[in-house]
Structure formats: structure tokens, C-alpha cells
C-alpha positions as MATLAB code, in Angstrom:
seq = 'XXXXXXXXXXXXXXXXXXXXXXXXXXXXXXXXXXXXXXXXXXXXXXXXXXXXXXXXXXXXXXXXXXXXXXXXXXXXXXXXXXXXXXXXXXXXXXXXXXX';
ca = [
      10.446   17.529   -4.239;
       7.411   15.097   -3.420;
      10.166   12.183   -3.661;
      12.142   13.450   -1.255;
       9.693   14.481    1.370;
       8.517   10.689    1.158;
      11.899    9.332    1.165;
      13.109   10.978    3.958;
       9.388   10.045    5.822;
       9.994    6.573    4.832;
      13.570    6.923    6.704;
      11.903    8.375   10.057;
       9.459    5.522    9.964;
      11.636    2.615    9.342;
      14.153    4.912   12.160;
      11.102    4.782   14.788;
      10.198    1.488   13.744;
      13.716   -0.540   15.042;
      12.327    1.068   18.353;
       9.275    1.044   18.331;
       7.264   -1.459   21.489;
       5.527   -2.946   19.010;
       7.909   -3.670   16.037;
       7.144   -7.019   16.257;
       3.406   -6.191   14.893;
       2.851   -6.250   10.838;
       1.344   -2.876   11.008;
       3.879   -1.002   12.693;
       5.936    0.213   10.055;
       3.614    1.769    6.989;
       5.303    2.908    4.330;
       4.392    5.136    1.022;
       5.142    3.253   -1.921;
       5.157    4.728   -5.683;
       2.346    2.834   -7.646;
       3.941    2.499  -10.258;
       6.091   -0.425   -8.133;
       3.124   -1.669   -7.097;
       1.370   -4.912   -9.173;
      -1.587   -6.909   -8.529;
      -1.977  -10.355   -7.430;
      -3.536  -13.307  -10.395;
      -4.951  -15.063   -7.218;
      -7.717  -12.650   -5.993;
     -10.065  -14.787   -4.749;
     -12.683  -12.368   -3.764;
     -15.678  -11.317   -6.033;
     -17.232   -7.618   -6.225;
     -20.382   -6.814   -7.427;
     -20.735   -3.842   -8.910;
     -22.850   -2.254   -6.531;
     -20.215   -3.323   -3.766;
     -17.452   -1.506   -6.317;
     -19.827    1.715   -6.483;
     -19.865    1.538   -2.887;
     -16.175    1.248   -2.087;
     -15.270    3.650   -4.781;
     -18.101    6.612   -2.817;
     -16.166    5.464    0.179;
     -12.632    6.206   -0.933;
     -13.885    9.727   -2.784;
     -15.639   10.992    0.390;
     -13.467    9.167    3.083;
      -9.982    8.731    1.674;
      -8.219    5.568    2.851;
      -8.985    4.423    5.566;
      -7.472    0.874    5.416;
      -3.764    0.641    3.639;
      -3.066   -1.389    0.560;
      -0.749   -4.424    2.133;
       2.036   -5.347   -0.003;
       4.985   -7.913    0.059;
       8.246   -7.108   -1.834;
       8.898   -9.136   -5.109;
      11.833   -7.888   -6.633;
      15.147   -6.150   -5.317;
      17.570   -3.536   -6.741;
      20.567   -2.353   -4.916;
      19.316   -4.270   -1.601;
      15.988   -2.084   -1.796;
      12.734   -3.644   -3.175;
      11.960   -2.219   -6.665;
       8.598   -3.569   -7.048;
       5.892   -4.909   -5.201;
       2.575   -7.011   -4.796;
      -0.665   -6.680   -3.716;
      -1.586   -9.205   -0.592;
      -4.458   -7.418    0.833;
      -6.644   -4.652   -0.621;
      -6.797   -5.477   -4.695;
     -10.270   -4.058   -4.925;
      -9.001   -0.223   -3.405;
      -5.763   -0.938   -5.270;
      -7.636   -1.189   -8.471;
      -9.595    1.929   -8.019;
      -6.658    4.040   -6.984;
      -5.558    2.899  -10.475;
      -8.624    4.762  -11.775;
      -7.572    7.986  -10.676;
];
């Protein structure tokens, strides 16, 4: 049932999107994405101490997300992307895993 409902929220996003005054913006179109499509990048160049983790981690419990996870399609099947990786937000990504 949750599938669905997402699916078909996708669909009215993409839908608004191709109308949308500013689909020429990166962050006009957000979509849900399963995580279990979703990998993480080897080239993380950023560092977190683990106070910094603690810290985004309190954040995320008490605030939810407030910033998405930006991926980039990888791999395709039947013209969709199948599977996806992380470009921006490795560190949330990571403790999302956690859950």
C-alpha cells in the first residue's frame, strides 16, 4: 500500500515538475526513493568527528530531515533508474541506515 501511495506521489511530482516556473532548478523535483536503491559514494571527502555524528544524529531524532539526501541515478531497468548514489548528504544517509 505504502508503494503505491509513493509511486503515484512520485507521478504528481514529476507531473507538476514539466510545469513547474522553476524546472530548470536541481531542487524542484524531490523524489522518495526506496533505500534499499540507494548506495554510498567511496569518495566522501568529508571527515566527522564523533561529537559532530552525535550531533547530527540528536538533530535528525528531534528534527527529522530537514535537508534531502541528493542522489544521481547509476543504473537503469526498463528506462527507470534501479539504483542510485549518494552525491550530497553521506553522513545523514549513513545514519538513516542505522534505523
Amino acid at each position: 500500500m505504502m508503494n503505491k501511495k509513493i509511486e503515484a506521489l512520485n507521478k504528481i511530482k514529476i507531473s507538476l515538475h514539466q510545469i513547474s516556473p522553476f524546472k530548470n532548478e536541481p531542487t524542484d523535483c524531490v523524489l522518495w526513493i526506496k533505500q534499499q536503491q540507494v548506495i554510498a559514494n567511496d569518495y566522501n571527502p568529508n571527515v566527522m568527528s564523533p561529537t559532530e555524528k552525535r550531533l547530527l544524529e540528536t538533530s535528525l531524532v528531534k528534527d527529522g530531515y530537514t535537508q534531502p539526501v541528493v542522489v544521481l541515478p547509476i543504473q537503469q531497468s526498463k528506462n527507470k533508474p534501479s539504483q542510485w548514489q549518494v552525491v550530497d548528504g553521506y553522513h545523514r544517509y549513513l545514519l538513516s541506515k542505522k534505523k
